[in-house]
PDB file of C-alpha atoms in Angstrom:
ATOM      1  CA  UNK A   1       0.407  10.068  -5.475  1.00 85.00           C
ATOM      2  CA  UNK A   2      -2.893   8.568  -5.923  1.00 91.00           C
ATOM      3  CA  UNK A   3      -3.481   5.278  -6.110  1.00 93.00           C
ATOM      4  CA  UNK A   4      -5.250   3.906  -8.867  1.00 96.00           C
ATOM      5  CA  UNK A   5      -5.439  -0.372  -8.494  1.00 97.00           C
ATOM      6  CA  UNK A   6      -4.931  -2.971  -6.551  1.00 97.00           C
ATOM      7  CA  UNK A   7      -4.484  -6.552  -6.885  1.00 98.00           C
ATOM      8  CA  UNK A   8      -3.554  -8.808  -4.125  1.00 97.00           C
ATOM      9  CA  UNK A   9      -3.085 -12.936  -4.508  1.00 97.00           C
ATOM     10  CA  UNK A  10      -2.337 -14.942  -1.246  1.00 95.00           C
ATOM     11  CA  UNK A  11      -1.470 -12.621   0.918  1.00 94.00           C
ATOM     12  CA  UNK A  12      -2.253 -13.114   4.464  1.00 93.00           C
ATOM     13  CA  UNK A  13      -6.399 -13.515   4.526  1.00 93.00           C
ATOM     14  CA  UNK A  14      -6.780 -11.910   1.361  1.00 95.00           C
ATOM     15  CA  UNK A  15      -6.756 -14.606  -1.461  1.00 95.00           C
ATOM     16  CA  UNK A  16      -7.812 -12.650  -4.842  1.00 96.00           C
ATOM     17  CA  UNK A  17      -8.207  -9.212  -4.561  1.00 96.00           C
ATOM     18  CA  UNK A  18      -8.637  -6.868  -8.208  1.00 97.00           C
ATOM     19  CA  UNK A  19      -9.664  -2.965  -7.078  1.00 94.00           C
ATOM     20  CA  UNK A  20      -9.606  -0.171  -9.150  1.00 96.00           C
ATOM     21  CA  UNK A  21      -9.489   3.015  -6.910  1.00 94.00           C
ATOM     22  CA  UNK A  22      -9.146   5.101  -9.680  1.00 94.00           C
ATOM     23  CA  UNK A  23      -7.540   7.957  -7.339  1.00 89.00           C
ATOM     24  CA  UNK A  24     -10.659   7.785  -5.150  1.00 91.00           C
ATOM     25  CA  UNK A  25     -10.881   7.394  -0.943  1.00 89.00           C
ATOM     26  CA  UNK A  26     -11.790   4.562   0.044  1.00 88.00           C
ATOM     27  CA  UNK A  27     -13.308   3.575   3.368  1.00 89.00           C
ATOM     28  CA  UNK A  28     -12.709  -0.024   4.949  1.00 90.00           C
ATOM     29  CA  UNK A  29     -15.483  -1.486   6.734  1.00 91.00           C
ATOM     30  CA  UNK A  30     -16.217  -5.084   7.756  1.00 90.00           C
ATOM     31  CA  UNK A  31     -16.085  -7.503  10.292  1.00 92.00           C
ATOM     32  CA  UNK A  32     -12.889  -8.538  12.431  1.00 92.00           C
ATOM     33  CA  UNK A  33     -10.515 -10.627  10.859  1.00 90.00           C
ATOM     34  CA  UNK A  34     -11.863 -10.441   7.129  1.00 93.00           C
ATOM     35  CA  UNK A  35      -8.813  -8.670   5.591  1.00 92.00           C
ATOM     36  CA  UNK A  36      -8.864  -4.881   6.535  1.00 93.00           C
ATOM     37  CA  UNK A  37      -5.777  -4.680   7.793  1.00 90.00           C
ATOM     38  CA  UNK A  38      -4.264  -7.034   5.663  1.00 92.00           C
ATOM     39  CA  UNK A  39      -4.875  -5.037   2.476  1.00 94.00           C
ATOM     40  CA  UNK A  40      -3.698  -1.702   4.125  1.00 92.00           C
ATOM     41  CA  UNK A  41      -0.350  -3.655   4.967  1.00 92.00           C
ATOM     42  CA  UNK A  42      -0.059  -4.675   1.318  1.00 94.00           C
ATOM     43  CA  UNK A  43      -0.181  -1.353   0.150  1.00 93.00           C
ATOM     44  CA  UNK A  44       2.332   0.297   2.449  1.00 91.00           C
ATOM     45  CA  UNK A  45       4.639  -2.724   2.048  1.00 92.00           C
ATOM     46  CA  UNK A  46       4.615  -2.001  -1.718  1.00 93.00           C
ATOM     47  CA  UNK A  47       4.875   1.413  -1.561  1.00 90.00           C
ATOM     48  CA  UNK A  48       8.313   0.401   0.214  1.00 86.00           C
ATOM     49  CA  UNK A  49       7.387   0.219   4.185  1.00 83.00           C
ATOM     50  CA  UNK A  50       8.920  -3.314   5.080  1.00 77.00           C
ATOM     51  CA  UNK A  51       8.860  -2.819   8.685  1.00 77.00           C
ATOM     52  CA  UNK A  52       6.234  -4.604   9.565  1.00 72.00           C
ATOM     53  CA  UNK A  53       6.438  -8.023   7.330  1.00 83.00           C
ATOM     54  CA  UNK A  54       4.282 -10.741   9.227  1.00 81.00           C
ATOM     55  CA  UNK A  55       5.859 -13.653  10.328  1.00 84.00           C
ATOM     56  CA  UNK A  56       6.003 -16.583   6.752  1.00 85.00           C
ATOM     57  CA  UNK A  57       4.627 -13.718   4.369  1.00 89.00           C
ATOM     58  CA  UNK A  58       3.963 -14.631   1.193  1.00 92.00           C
ATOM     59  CA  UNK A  59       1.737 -13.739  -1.752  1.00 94.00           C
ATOM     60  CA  UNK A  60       2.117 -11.390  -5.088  1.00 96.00           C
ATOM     61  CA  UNK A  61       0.494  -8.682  -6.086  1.00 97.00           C
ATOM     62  CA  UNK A  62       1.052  -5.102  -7.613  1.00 96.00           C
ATOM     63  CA  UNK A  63      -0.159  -1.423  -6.579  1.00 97.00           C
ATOM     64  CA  UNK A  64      -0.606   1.138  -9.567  1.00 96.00           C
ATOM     65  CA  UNK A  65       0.310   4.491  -8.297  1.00 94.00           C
ATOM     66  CA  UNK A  66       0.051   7.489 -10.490  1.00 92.00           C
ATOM     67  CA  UNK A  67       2.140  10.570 -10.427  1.00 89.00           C
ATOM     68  CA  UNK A  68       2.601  13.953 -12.329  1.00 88.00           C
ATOM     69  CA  UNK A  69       4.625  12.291 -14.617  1.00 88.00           C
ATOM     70  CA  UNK A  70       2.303   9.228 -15.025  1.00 92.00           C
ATOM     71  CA  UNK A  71       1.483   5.758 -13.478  1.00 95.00           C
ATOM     72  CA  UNK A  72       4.163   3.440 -11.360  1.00 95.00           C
ATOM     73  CA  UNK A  73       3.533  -0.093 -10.775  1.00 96.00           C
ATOM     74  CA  UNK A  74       4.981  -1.622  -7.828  1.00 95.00           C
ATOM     75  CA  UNK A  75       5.275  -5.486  -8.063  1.00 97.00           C
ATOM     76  CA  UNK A  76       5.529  -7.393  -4.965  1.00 95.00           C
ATOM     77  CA  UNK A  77       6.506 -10.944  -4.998  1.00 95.00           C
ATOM     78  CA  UNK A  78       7.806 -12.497  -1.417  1.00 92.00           C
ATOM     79  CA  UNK A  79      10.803 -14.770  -1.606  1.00 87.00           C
ATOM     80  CA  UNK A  80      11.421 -16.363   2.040  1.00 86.00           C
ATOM     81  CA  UNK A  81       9.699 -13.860   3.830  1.00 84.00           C
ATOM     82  CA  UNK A  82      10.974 -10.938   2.153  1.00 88.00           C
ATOM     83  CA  UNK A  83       9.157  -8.904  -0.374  1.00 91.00           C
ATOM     84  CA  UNK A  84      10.763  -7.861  -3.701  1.00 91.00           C
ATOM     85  CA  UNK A  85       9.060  -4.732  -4.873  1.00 93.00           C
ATOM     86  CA  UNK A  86       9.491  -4.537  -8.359  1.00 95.00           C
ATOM     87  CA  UNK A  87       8.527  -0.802  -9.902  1.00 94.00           C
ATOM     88  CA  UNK A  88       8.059  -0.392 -13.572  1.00 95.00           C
ATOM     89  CA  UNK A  89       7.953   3.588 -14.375  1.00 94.00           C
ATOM     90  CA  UNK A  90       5.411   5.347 -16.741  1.00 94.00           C
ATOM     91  CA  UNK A  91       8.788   5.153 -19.527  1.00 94.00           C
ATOM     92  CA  UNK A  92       8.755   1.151 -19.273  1.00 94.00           C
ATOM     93  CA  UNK A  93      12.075   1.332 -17.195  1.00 93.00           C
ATOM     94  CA  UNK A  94      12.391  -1.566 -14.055  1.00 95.00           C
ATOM     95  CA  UNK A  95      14.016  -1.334 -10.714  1.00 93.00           C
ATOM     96  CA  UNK A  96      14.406  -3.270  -7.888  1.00 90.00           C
ATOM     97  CA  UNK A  97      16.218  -1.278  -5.491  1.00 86.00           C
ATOM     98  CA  UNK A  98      15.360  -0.067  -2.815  1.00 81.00           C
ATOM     99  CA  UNK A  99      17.075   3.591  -3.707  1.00 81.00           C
ATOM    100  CA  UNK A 100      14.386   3.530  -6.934  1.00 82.00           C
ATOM    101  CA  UNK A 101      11.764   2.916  -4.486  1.00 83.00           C
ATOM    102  CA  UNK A 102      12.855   5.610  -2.281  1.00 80.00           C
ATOM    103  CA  UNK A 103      13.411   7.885  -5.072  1.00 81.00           C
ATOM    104  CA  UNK A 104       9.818   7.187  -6.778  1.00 84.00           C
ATOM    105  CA  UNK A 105       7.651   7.313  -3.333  1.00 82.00           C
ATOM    106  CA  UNK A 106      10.135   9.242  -1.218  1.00 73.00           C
ATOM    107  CA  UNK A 107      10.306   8.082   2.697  1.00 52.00           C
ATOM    108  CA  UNK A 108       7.553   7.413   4.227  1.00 51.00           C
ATOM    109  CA  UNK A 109       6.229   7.854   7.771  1.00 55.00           C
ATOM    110  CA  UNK A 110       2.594   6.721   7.741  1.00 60.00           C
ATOM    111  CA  UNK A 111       1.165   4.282  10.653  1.00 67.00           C
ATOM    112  CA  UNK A 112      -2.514   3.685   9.561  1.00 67.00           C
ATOM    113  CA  UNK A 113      -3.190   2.070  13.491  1.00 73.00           C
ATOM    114  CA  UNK A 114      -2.116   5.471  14.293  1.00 77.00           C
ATOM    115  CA  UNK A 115      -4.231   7.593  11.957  1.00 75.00           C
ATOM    116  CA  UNK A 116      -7.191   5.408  12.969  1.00 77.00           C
ATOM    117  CA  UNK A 117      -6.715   6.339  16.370  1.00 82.00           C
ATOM    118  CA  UNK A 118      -7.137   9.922  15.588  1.00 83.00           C
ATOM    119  CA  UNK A 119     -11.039   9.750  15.346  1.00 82.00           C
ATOM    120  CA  UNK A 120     -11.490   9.295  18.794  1.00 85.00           C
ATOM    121  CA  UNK A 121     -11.298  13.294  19.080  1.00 88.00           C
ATOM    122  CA  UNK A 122     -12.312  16.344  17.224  1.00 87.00           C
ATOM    123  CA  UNK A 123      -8.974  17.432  17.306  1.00 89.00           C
ATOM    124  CA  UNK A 124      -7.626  14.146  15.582  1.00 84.00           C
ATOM    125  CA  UNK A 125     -10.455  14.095  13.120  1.00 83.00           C
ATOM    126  CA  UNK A 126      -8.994  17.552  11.820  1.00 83.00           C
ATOM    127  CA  UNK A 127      -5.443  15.976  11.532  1.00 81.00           C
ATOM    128  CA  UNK A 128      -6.895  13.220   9.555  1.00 75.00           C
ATOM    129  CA  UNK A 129      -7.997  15.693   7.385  1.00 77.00           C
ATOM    130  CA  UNK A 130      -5.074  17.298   7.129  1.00 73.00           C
ATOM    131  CA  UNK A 131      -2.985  14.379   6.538  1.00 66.00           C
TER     132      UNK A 131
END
């Protein structure tokens, strides 16, 4: 899955926020406290990891993801705290469950404070690599 925009509104630091990744890396640098983080959270959190939803969350935005089988946009909109990921699939069809999510993304098991980590060695950088 490559990811191929971003748009964030309100959430956390990150007030209005229109990226287009276009499947490319991207590397996030900047000063403490300008948003880093916060855009990295918005992602996973639309991409269905809601583990980690900061205390009065709010904010909308959307992720386009695309696939084999063509681009998936994942609408988030928080409603008391919660986010509602909304994903419209590259045949026009909505769902908000999370099964669809699950189904579209499949489970995932990324912690970008631990990837980060892995630069601190040789070894690690190789497993970023590889990840």
């Amino acid at each position: 899955m490559k990811i191929q925009k971003v748009q964030i509104k309100d959430f956390k630091i990150l007030k209005d926020v229109d990226l287009d990744l276009n499947g490319k890396n991207l590397l996030l640098i900047g000063d403490n406290g300008v948003g880093k983080s916060s855009f990295m959270q918005f992602i996973e959190i639309a991409l269905g990891r809601t583990d980690k939803i900061p205390p009065g969350a709010e904010g909308e935005g959307l992720v386009i993801a695309e696939k084999e089988e063509g681009n998936y946009i994942f609408q988030v909109k928080f409603k008391n705290n919660k986010p509602v990921v909304t994903i419209t699939a590259p045949d026009g069809n909505k769902d908000n469950r999370k099964s669809a999510l699950a189904g579209v993304v499949g489970a995932i098991d990324f912690d970008i404070n631990k990837f980060v980590s892995l630069s601190d060695s040789r070894k690690g950088r190789k497993e970023q690599v590889e990840i």
